[in-house]
């Protein structure tokens, strides 16, 4: 990807396409917004925004596909107050959470973390999930993980397409979900 390009708030027309500015200086083309998207670690000041995002997922019926914990305010507070080895990131468009991702399992002693992401329904199909996963893969590799795993429902066609395009291989099932593994040192 090219160098990050910061865009002043209000410098483009509403709905204009531009690049997502990630917290670590990379960009992703094609995100329609008036501000740049930023990925940050979940922290106490983001609990209300994350809670709103989780409630929106639940109201939209996303609990069937995304269920790492309850999709409510209490879980948002717990995630934002968390201080262990696992990683929780939020994608912010201004003050609004539009994406949420995690790498879990390190606290439980696993060498291979489990990755999970969710993107607001109105923001899907714009590269945000891919950008968030790239950021989580970088985090896992920086912590020495050789691979990352995830689970997804076989009928989640869009997610499967994304995961396969990132290099995940699927072999086996757990609790009715496909198990995907990405070898971090051999990514496409």
Coordinates of C-alpha atoms in Angstrom, one line a residue:
X1 CA 0.0 0.0 0.0
X2 CA 1.1 3.5 -0.6
X3 CA 2.0 6.1 2.0
X4 CA -0.6 7.3 4.4
X5 CA -2.5 10.4 3.3
X6 CA -4.1 12.4 6.1
X7 CA -7.3 14.2 5.1
X8 CA -8.5 17.1 7.1
X9 CA -11.9 16.7 8.5
X10 CA -14.5 18.3 6.2
X11 CA -11.9 18.5 3.3
X12 CA -14.0 16.2 1.1
X13 CA -17.6 16.0 0.1
X14 CA -19.9 13.9 2.3
X15 CA -19.7 10.3 1.0
X16 CA -16.6 10.9 -1.0
X17 CA -14.3 7.9 -1.3
X18 CA -10.9 8.2 0.2
X19 CA -8.4 6.1 2.1
X20 CA -8.7 4.7 5.6
X21 CA -6.0 6.0 7.8
X22 CA -5.0 3.2 10.1
X23 CA -3.5 3.8 13.5
X24 CA -0.1 2.4 12.3
X25 CA 0.1 4.6 9.2
X26 CA -1.2 2.4 6.4
X27 CA -4.2 3.2 4.3
X28 CA -7.0 1.3 2.5
X29 CA -8.6 2.8 -0.6
X30 CA -12.4 3.0 -0.9
X31 CA -13.8 3.9 2.4
X32 CA -16.6 6.4 2.1
X33 CA -16.5 8.8 5.0
X34 CA -15.9 12.4 6.0
X35 CA -13.1 11.3 8.4
X36 CA -10.3 8.8 8.3
X37 CA -10.8 5.4 10.0
X38 CA -8.5 4.7 12.9
X39 CA -7.8 1.4 14.6
X40 CA -7.1 1.7 18.3
X41 CA -6.9 -0.6 21.3
X42 CA -10.2 -0.8 23.2
X43 CA -9.8 1.4 26.3
X44 CA -12.2 2.7 29.0
X45 CA -13.1 5.9 27.1
X46 CA -14.4 3.8 24.2
X47 CA -16.8 1.6 26.3
X48 CA -20.0 3.6 25.4
X49 CA -19.2 3.6 21.7
X50 CA -18.3 -0.1 21.7
X51 CA -21.5 -0.8 23.6
X52 CA -23.5 1.0 21.1
X53 CA -21.8 -1.0 18.3
X54 CA -22.4 -4.3 20.0
X55 CA -26.0 -3.5 20.6
X56 CA -26.4 -2.6 17.0
X57 CA -24.9 -6.0 16.0
X58 CA -27.3 -7.8 18.3
X59 CA -30.3 -5.9 17.0
X60 CA -29.2 -6.7 13.4
X61 CA -29.2 -10.5 14.2
X62 CA -25.4 -10.7 14.0
X63 CA -25.1 -12.8 17.2
X64 CA -25.5 -16.0 15.2
X65 CA -22.3 -15.2 13.2
X66 CA -20.3 -13.3 15.8
X67 CA -20.5 -14.5 19.4
X68 CA -17.2 -14.2 21.3
X69 CA -19.2 -12.7 24.3
X70 CA -22.6 -11.1 24.9
X71 CA -23.2 -8.2 22.6
X72 CA -24.1 -5.7 25.3
X73 CA -22.8 -2.7 27.4
X74 CA -21.4 -4.9 30.2
X75 CA -19.2 -6.8 27.7
X76 CA -18.1 -3.6 26.1
X77 CA -17.0 -2.3 29.5
X78 CA -15.2 -5.5 30.3
X79 CA -13.4 -5.4 27.0
X80 CA -12.5 -1.8 27.4
X81 CA -11.2 -2.3 31.0
X82 CA -9.2 -5.4 30.0
X83 CA -5.5 -5.5 30.8
X84 CA -4.3 -9.0 29.8
X85 CA -2.3 -10.4 26.9
X86 CA -5.2 -10.8 24.5
X87 CA -5.8 -8.0 22.0
X88 CA -9.0 -6.0 21.4
X89 CA -9.1 -3.3 18.7
X90 CA -11.9 -1.0 17.5
X91 CA -12.2 0.8 14.2
X92 CA -13.3 4.3 14.7
X93 CA -14.9 6.6 12.2
X94 CA -14.8 9.8 14.2
X95 CA -16.3 8.9 17.5
X96 CA -18.3 5.9 16.1
X97 CA -17.1 2.3 16.3
X98 CA -17.6 0.7 12.9
X99 CA -15.4 -2.4 13.4
X100 CA -14.2 -4.5 16.3
X101 CA -11.6 -7.3 16.3
X102 CA -9.7 -9.5 18.7
X103 CA -7.0 -12.0 19.1
X104 CA -7.8 -14.2 22.1
X105 CA -6.2 -17.2 23.7
X106 CA -2.9 -16.0 24.9
X107 CA -4.3 -15.4 28.4
X108 CA -5.4 -19.0 28.4
X109 CA -2.0 -20.2 27.4
X110 CA -2.6 -21.0 23.8
X111 CA 0.3 -20.3 21.3
X112 CA -2.1 -19.9 18.4
X113 CA -4.6 -17.0 19.0
X114 CA -8.1 -17.0 17.8
X115 CA -9.1 -14.1 15.6
X116 CA -12.6 -12.6 15.5
X117 CA -14.0 -9.5 13.7
X118 CA -17.2 -7.7 13.2
X119 CA -18.0 -4.8 11.0
X120 CA -21.1 -2.5 11.1
X121 CA -23.6 -3.7 8.5
X122 CA -23.6 -0.2 6.8
X123 CA -19.8 -0.3 6.5
X124 CA -19.4 -3.8 5.1
X125 CA -17.9 -4.4 1.6
X126 CA -15.5 -1.4 1.9
X127 CA -12.3 -3.1 2.9
X128 CA -12.6 -2.4 6.6
X129 CA -12.7 -6.1 7.6
X130 CA -9.6 -6.8 5.5
X131 CA -7.8 -3.8 7.0
X132 CA -8.7 -4.9 10.5
X133 CA -7.6 -8.5 9.9
X134 CA -4.3 -7.3 8.4
X135 CA -3.7 -5.2 11.5
X136 CA -4.5 -8.2 13.8
X137 CA -2.2 -10.5 11.7
X138 CA 0.6 -7.9 12.2
X139 CA 0.0 -7.9 15.9
X140 CA 0.0 -11.7 16.1
X141 CA 3.3 -11.9 14.1
X142 CA 4.9 -9.2 16.2
X143 CA 4.1 -11.2 19.3
X144 CA 5.7 -14.3 17.8
X145 CA 2.7 -16.3 16.7
X146 CA 3.4 -18.6 13.8
X147 CA -0.3 -18.9 12.9
X148 CA -3.7 -17.5 13.7
X149 CA -7.0 -19.4 13.7
X150 CA -10.7 -18.5 13.3
X151 CA -14.0 -20.1 13.1
X152 CA -16.9 -19.2 10.7
X153 CA -20.2 -20.7 9.7
X154 CA -20.2 -22.5 6.3
X155 CA -23.0 -20.2 5.1
X156 CA -21.1 -17.0 5.7
X157 CA -20.0 -16.7 2.1
X158 CA -18.7 -13.1 2.2
X159 CA -16.5 -13.9 5.2
X160 CA -15.2 -17.1 3.7
X161 CA -14.3 -15.3 0.5
X162 CA -12.4 -12.7 2.6
X163 CA -10.6 -15.3 4.7
X164 CA -9.6 -17.4 1.7
X165 CA -8.3 -14.3 -0.1
X166 CA -6.1 -13.6 2.9
X167 CA -4.6 -17.1 2.8
X168 CA -6.7 -19.0 5.3
X169 CA -7.0 -22.7 4.8
X170 CA -10.1 -24.6 6.1
X171 CA -9.8 -28.1 7.3
X172 CA -12.1 -29.4 10.0
X173 CA -15.1 -28.2 12.0
X174 CA -15.8 -27.2 15.6
X175 CA -19.3 -26.8 16.9
X176 CA -20.7 -26.6 13.4
X177 CA -18.3 -24.0 12.2
X178 CA -15.4 -24.3 9.8
X179 CA -11.9 -23.8 11.3
X180 CA -9.5 -21.7 9.4
X181 CA -5.8 -21.4 9.9
X182 CA -3.4 -18.8 8.5
X183 CA 0.3 -19.4 8.5
X184 CA 1.7 -16.0 9.2
X185 CA 5.1 -16.5 7.6
X186 CA 3.6 -17.7 4.3
X187 CA 0.9 -15.1 3.7
X188 CA -0.1 -14.2 0.1

